[in-house]
Amino acid sequence: MAVGERDLDAALDAVLGSGSELAPAAAALSAAYRSGRRPGEVLDDPTAARAYAAVRMPATFAAVRAALRAAGPGLRPTTLLDIGGGTGAAVWAAAASLPSLRSAHVLDGSAPALALGRRIAAGAPDPVLAGATWTPARWPVDLPGADLATLAYFAGELRPEQQVAVVAAAAERAGAVAVVEPGTPAGFADLLRARDTLLGMGFRIVAPCPHDLDCPWATGSDWCHFPVRLPRSARHRQVKGARLGWEDEKFSYVVAVRDGADRPEGRPEGRPEGRIVRHPVQRKGMVELTVCAARPGIERVIVSKRSGADYRAARDAGWGDAWPPHP
Ligand SMILES: C[S@@+](CC[C@H](N)C(=O)[O-])C[C@H]1O[C@@H](n2cnc3c(N)ncnc32)[C@H](O)[C@@H]1O
């Protein structure tokens, strides 16, 4: 069975214990992220890496897993390269959502983060995680090849020209690339840069976009992001000084594949006709959806009770789901 948040939590418990001593380091990490400091030296000591694993890894795991799931079963990599992989959240996410996966290689500039990631993964009930390779490598470096490259919460650590270079290098070495960034205006700006780079390399988008055209939100009028709710363990709450038993992580993402000669026309496998880009609003006898569609862009779709199966689907639909549900 695929690993899930309980397995990650158990592995974090085994390595971090209660993590009670990590609260000051976690607070310093949050302050560093809020200040927008970059490029990212932030994990370059063992205590910062432990604090990151305690307070951020469950959320980055949940966001990357949601992004990979949105790409659907068309994404069938055997090998994964996780660039700027830190403590390995994206490998956990890939192990949780890609049954085809057989091996994973994590690159990161922080030896303490990698060492910790290796210890956390060693406790996973999954051979890809337990057998992953962890290599210290500070970008710019030559990248090994893989079926899928992930860059999770990494592009934003780099200057814009470095972001373009690393995403282009990933696209040269991998058949599919997934980029996930914080769901903030700044994170979305980095994400758009990655999206443009992937399109410029001839890649086609599988998720979230229903097209390879200019993003309707590229003008800065709004930003494309999605929420994922995750449970907070006792350790997570303690280290963060939080009371709620859950948190909502907002993220922006793109998953793109090299343009397959086998499918030059039509949509790449897994790409939806449209995607719900805000919480659906339920009204009496109708559901109002905000949908990003190939044309005209962002549109409001009213699904009334008279629509039968579509209405029932709209009532169950959430922010981030494909629409229509049955192409
Ligand atoms: C916010 S963390 C993200 C870690 C992980 N991908 C995740 O989603 O949880 C950013 C990572 O980028 C790494 N990093 C920053 N600059 C780097 C560079 N130039 N080369 C390689 N890694 C770098 C940091 O060490 C850190 O592990």
XYZ file of C-alpha atoms and ligand atoms in Angstrom:
354
model
C 0.000 0.000 0.000
C 1.192 3.519 -0.774
C 2.696 5.519 2.073
C 0.564 8.286 3.590
C 0.800 11.065 6.144
C 0.587 8.579 9.037
C 3.729 6.831 7.772
C 5.525 10.154 7.395
C 4.416 11.135 10.857
C 5.633 7.873 12.359
C 8.992 8.257 10.609
C 9.278 11.857 11.861
C 8.394 10.728 15.393
C 11.080 8.063 15.301
C 13.769 10.530 14.233
C 12.674 13.791 15.881
C 10.942 12.557 19.026
C 8.680 15.213 20.553
C 10.796 17.905 18.923
C 10.176 20.132 21.967
C 13.636 21.707 21.670
C 12.934 22.749 18.058
C 10.440 25.563 18.709
C 13.029 28.419 18.609
C 14.593 27.047 15.408
C 11.129 26.662 13.846
C 10.302 30.274 14.749
C 13.596 31.453 13.203
C 12.839 29.451 10.063
C 9.344 30.964 9.741
C 10.787 34.453 10.206
C 13.413 33.769 7.512
C 10.749 32.555 5.061
C 8.416 35.453 5.846
C 11.232 37.923 5.217
C 11.590 36.475 1.690
C 15.308 35.877 2.274
C 16.976 34.022 -0.581
C 18.917 32.259 -1.938
C 18.275 29.546 0.583
C 20.974 28.945 3.087
C 18.232 28.293 5.595
C 18.679 24.533 6.010
C 22.426 24.626 6.293
C 22.614 23.452 9.884
C 21.278 20.308 11.546
C 18.883 22.087 13.918
C 17.327 24.152 11.109
C 16.923 20.965 9.064
C 15.190 19.227 11.997
C 12.898 22.215 12.528
C 12.088 22.236 8.807
C 11.210 18.546 8.864
C 8.984 19.057 11.922
C 6.981 22.066 10.720
C 7.224 22.188 6.929
C 7.753 18.665 5.635
C 4.169 17.448 6.328
C 2.830 20.449 4.371
C 5.234 20.237 1.432
C 4.540 16.485 1.276
C 0.777 17.149 1.120
C 1.143 19.849 -1.557
C 3.410 17.794 -3.835
C 1.192 14.732 -3.426
C -1.852 16.821 -4.440
C 0.024 18.128 -7.501
C 1.149 14.671 -8.606
C -2.327 13.238 -8.045
C -3.820 16.024 -10.156
C -1.599 14.936 -13.049
C -3.448 11.625 -12.990
C -2.488 8.101 -13.964
C -0.827 9.288 -17.197
C 2.248 10.078 -15.095
C 4.049 6.726 -14.834
C 7.694 7.391 -13.992
C 10.042 4.629 -12.942
C 12.820 6.969 -11.785
C 12.608 10.249 -9.871
C 15.124 13.070 -9.508
C 14.223 15.475 -6.689
C 16.184 18.708 -7.116
C 16.572 20.895 -4.020
C 14.898 17.965 -2.295
C 15.946 18.856 1.260
C 14.568 16.288 3.693
C 12.782 14.425 0.882
C 9.137 15.531 1.078
C 8.684 15.177 -2.693
C 10.025 11.620 -2.633
C 7.470 10.783 0.045
C 4.800 12.430 -2.120
C 5.893 10.504 -5.213
C 5.962 7.226 -3.270
C 2.444 8.059 -2.071
C 0.991 8.770 -5.499
C 3.012 7.065 -8.255
C 2.778 3.259 -8.093
C 5.136 2.925 -11.085
C 8.067 4.452 -9.156
C 11.096 2.205 -8.558
C 13.910 4.554 -7.525
C 14.522 8.084 -6.300
C 17.552 10.339 -6.198
C 17.576 13.480 -4.044
C 19.966 16.376 -4.701
C 20.354 19.271 -2.306
C 22.946 21.836 -1.302
C 22.507 21.062 2.394
C 24.311 17.977 3.697
C 22.464 18.170 7.078
C 19.067 18.195 5.336
C 20.024 15.198 3.195
C 21.386 13.240 6.163
C 18.177 13.869 8.066
C 16.040 13.021 5.022
C 17.876 9.732 4.638
C 17.215 8.824 8.303
C 13.529 9.730 8.021
C 13.113 7.748 4.775
C 14.969 4.744 6.191
C 11.976 4.165 8.486
C 9.424 4.207 5.654
C 7.468 1.081 4.772
C 8.354 1.648 1.119
C 11.389 0.356 -0.800
C 11.717 3.491 -2.965
C 12.031 5.692 0.118
C 14.152 3.297 2.121
C 16.494 2.806 -0.858
C 16.649 6.413 -2.103
C 20.006 7.971 -3.008
C 20.912 11.283 -1.306
C 23.612 13.377 -2.966
C 24.963 16.735 -1.762
C 24.914 19.016 -4.807
C 24.633 22.762 -4.890
C 23.010 24.174 -8.037
C 24.454 24.835 -10.651
C 25.524 21.209 -11.207
C 25.123 18.583 -13.946
C 21.861 16.776 -13.390
C 21.463 13.031 -13.800
C 18.590 11.849 -16.027
C 15.244 10.572 -14.695
C 11.692 9.971 -15.903
C 10.320 12.633 -13.559
C 12.096 15.631 -12.018
C 10.523 17.390 -9.028
C 11.416 20.878 -7.811
C 9.398 21.443 -4.666
C 9.611 24.765 -2.848
C 13.025 25.111 -4.449
C 12.747 27.556 -7.357
C 11.906 30.346 -4.924
C 15.253 29.804 -3.206
C 17.036 30.925 -6.381
C 17.366 34.129 -8.339
C 15.066 34.345 -11.405
C 17.809 33.550 -13.950
C 18.878 30.533 -11.852
C 15.259 29.380 -11.714
C 15.048 29.419 -15.515
C 18.356 27.556 -15.819
C 17.491 24.796 -13.337
C 14.008 24.202 -14.772
C 15.443 24.104 -18.316
C 18.144 21.645 -17.188
C 15.494 19.474 -15.523
C 13.465 19.501 -18.762
C 16.543 18.450 -20.724
C 17.155 15.485 -18.430
C 13.598 14.314 -17.613
C 10.484 13.330 -19.540
C 8.210 15.023 -17.013
C 8.792 17.917 -14.623
C 6.735 18.922 -11.583
C 7.316 22.314 -9.953
C 5.544 23.244 -6.711
C 5.875 26.610 -4.976
C 4.121 28.432 -2.123
C 0.646 29.622 -3.118
C 1.506 33.289 -2.680
C 1.818 36.031 -5.331
C 5.625 35.669 -5.141
C 5.453 31.870 -5.349
C 3.097 32.136 -8.324
C 5.474 34.538 -10.102
C 8.247 31.924 -9.718
C 5.839 29.231 -10.861
C 4.866 31.191 -13.980
C 8.568 31.537 -14.809
C 8.926 27.761 -14.542
C 5.781 27.239 -16.649
C 7.091 29.547 -19.397
C 10.457 27.769 -19.311
C 8.825 24.345 -19.673
C 6.612 25.533 -22.556
C 9.692 27.072 -24.201
C 11.373 23.650 -23.977
C 8.458 22.100 -25.923
C 6.815 20.582 -22.845
C 3.046 20.348 -22.572
C 1.106 20.983 -19.396
C -0.859 18.193 -17.781
C -1.943 20.001 -14.607
C -3.316 22.282 -13.376
C -3.755 24.206 -16.647
C -6.206 22.937 -19.270
C -4.049 24.480 -22.026
C -0.538 25.565 -23.042
C -1.650 29.150 -23.754
C -0.716 32.226 -21.751
C -1.986 32.009 -18.199
C -5.028 34.289 -17.778
C -3.604 35.357 -14.399
C -0.162 36.187 -15.781
C -1.206 39.844 -15.822
C -1.052 39.900 -12.033
C -4.792 40.452 -11.554
C -4.927 37.351 -9.351
C -2.797 34.287 -8.778
C -3.408 30.605 -9.368
C -3.091 28.541 -6.201
C -4.746 25.625 -4.487
C -5.342 24.549 -0.895
C -4.629 21.240 0.756
C -5.688 20.507 4.338
C -3.402 18.391 6.459
C -3.612 17.079 9.998
C -1.115 18.428 12.545
C 0.440 15.871 14.849
C 1.104 16.661 18.521
C 4.781 17.251 17.624
C 3.819 19.561 14.756
C 1.527 21.603 17.063
C 4.103 21.774 19.830
C 7.012 22.840 17.620
C 4.858 25.431 15.871
C 3.133 26.623 19.052
C -0.183 26.012 17.282
C -3.467 24.831 18.770
C -5.495 23.759 15.729
C -5.305 20.090 14.789
C -4.983 20.873 11.096
C -3.592 23.469 8.709
C -4.296 24.568 5.159
C -1.274 24.702 2.896
C -1.658 26.902 -0.182
C 0.482 25.990 -3.153
C 0.963 26.773 -6.850
C 2.165 24.061 -9.197
C 2.712 22.868 -12.713
C 3.228 19.350 -14.024
C 4.410 19.157 -17.641
C 5.526 16.397 -19.988
C 7.731 16.399 -23.039
C 5.556 16.709 -26.122
C 4.946 13.063 -27.083
C 5.255 12.329 -30.804
C 2.530 9.761 -30.194
C 0.021 12.458 -29.308
C 0.855 15.620 -31.230
C -2.752 16.808 -31.349
C -5.335 16.806 -28.590
C -4.663 16.946 -24.885
C -1.792 15.141 -23.192
C -3.099 12.254 -21.083
C -4.488 13.537 -17.797
C -5.060 17.147 -18.850
C -8.596 18.266 -17.945
C -10.932 20.410 -20.055
C -11.040 22.882 -17.209
C -9.992 23.255 -13.561
C -11.866 24.716 -10.595
C -9.692 27.555 -9.306
C -11.692 28.778 -6.284
C -13.918 27.222 -3.643
C -17.274 26.359 -5.272
C -20.135 28.469 -3.918
C -23.310 26.558 -3.090
C -26.546 28.482 -3.562
C -30.159 27.414 -3.444
C -30.637 24.976 -6.316
C -27.309 25.822 -7.952
C -23.536 25.684 -7.584
C -21.312 28.480 -8.873
C -17.879 27.368 -10.047
C -14.877 29.485 -11.043
C -13.238 27.472 -13.794
C -10.036 27.980 -15.759
C -10.843 26.704 -19.240
C -8.918 26.810 -22.490
C -11.215 29.542 -23.714
C -12.181 32.103 -22.655
C -9.874 31.739 -19.651
C -11.350 32.169 -16.191
C -15.112 31.731 -16.341
C -18.028 31.462 -13.931
C -20.031 28.303 -14.475
C -23.494 28.020 -12.944
C -24.608 24.427 -12.558
C -28.309 24.269 -11.686
C -30.284 21.471 -10.151
C -31.791 20.839 -13.571
C -28.382 19.582 -14.795
C -28.854 16.264 -12.946
C -25.548 14.369 -12.748
C -23.498 17.535 -13.349
C -25.250 19.235 -10.423
C -24.484 16.327 -8.120
C -20.867 16.367 -9.317
C -20.634 20.136 -8.786
C -21.955 19.783 -5.220
C -19.156 17.305 -4.486
C -16.456 19.212 -6.387
C -13.713 21.157 -4.662
C -11.138 23.838 -5.437
C -8.486 22.161 -7.584
C -10.711 19.492 -9.143
C -11.085 19.026 -12.882
C -14.267 20.379 -14.485
C -16.257 18.962 -16.171
C -15.633 15.780 -14.182
C -16.325 13.485 -17.127
C -14.760 14.807 -20.348
C 12.265 25.211 1.196
S 13.407 23.886 1.107
C 12.463 22.690 0.162
C 12.877 21.293 0.450
C 11.992 20.209 -0.168
N 12.065 20.227 -1.615
C 10.562 20.301 0.300
O 9.680 20.498 -0.533
O 10.296 20.153 1.497
C 14.583 24.463 -0.078
C 15.775 23.553 -0.255
O 16.603 24.090 -1.280
C 17.951 23.857 -0.914
N 18.793 24.785 -1.685
C 18.802 26.134 -1.645
N 19.663 26.621 -2.566
C 20.202 25.547 -3.202
C 21.127 25.367 -4.276
N 21.698 26.423 -4.884
N 21.441 24.119 -4.681
C 20.875 23.049 -4.096
N 19.990 23.139 -3.085
C 19.655 24.363 -2.638
C 17.972 24.069 0.589
O 19.080 23.443 1.202
C 16.648 23.406 0.972
O 16.805 22.054 1.266
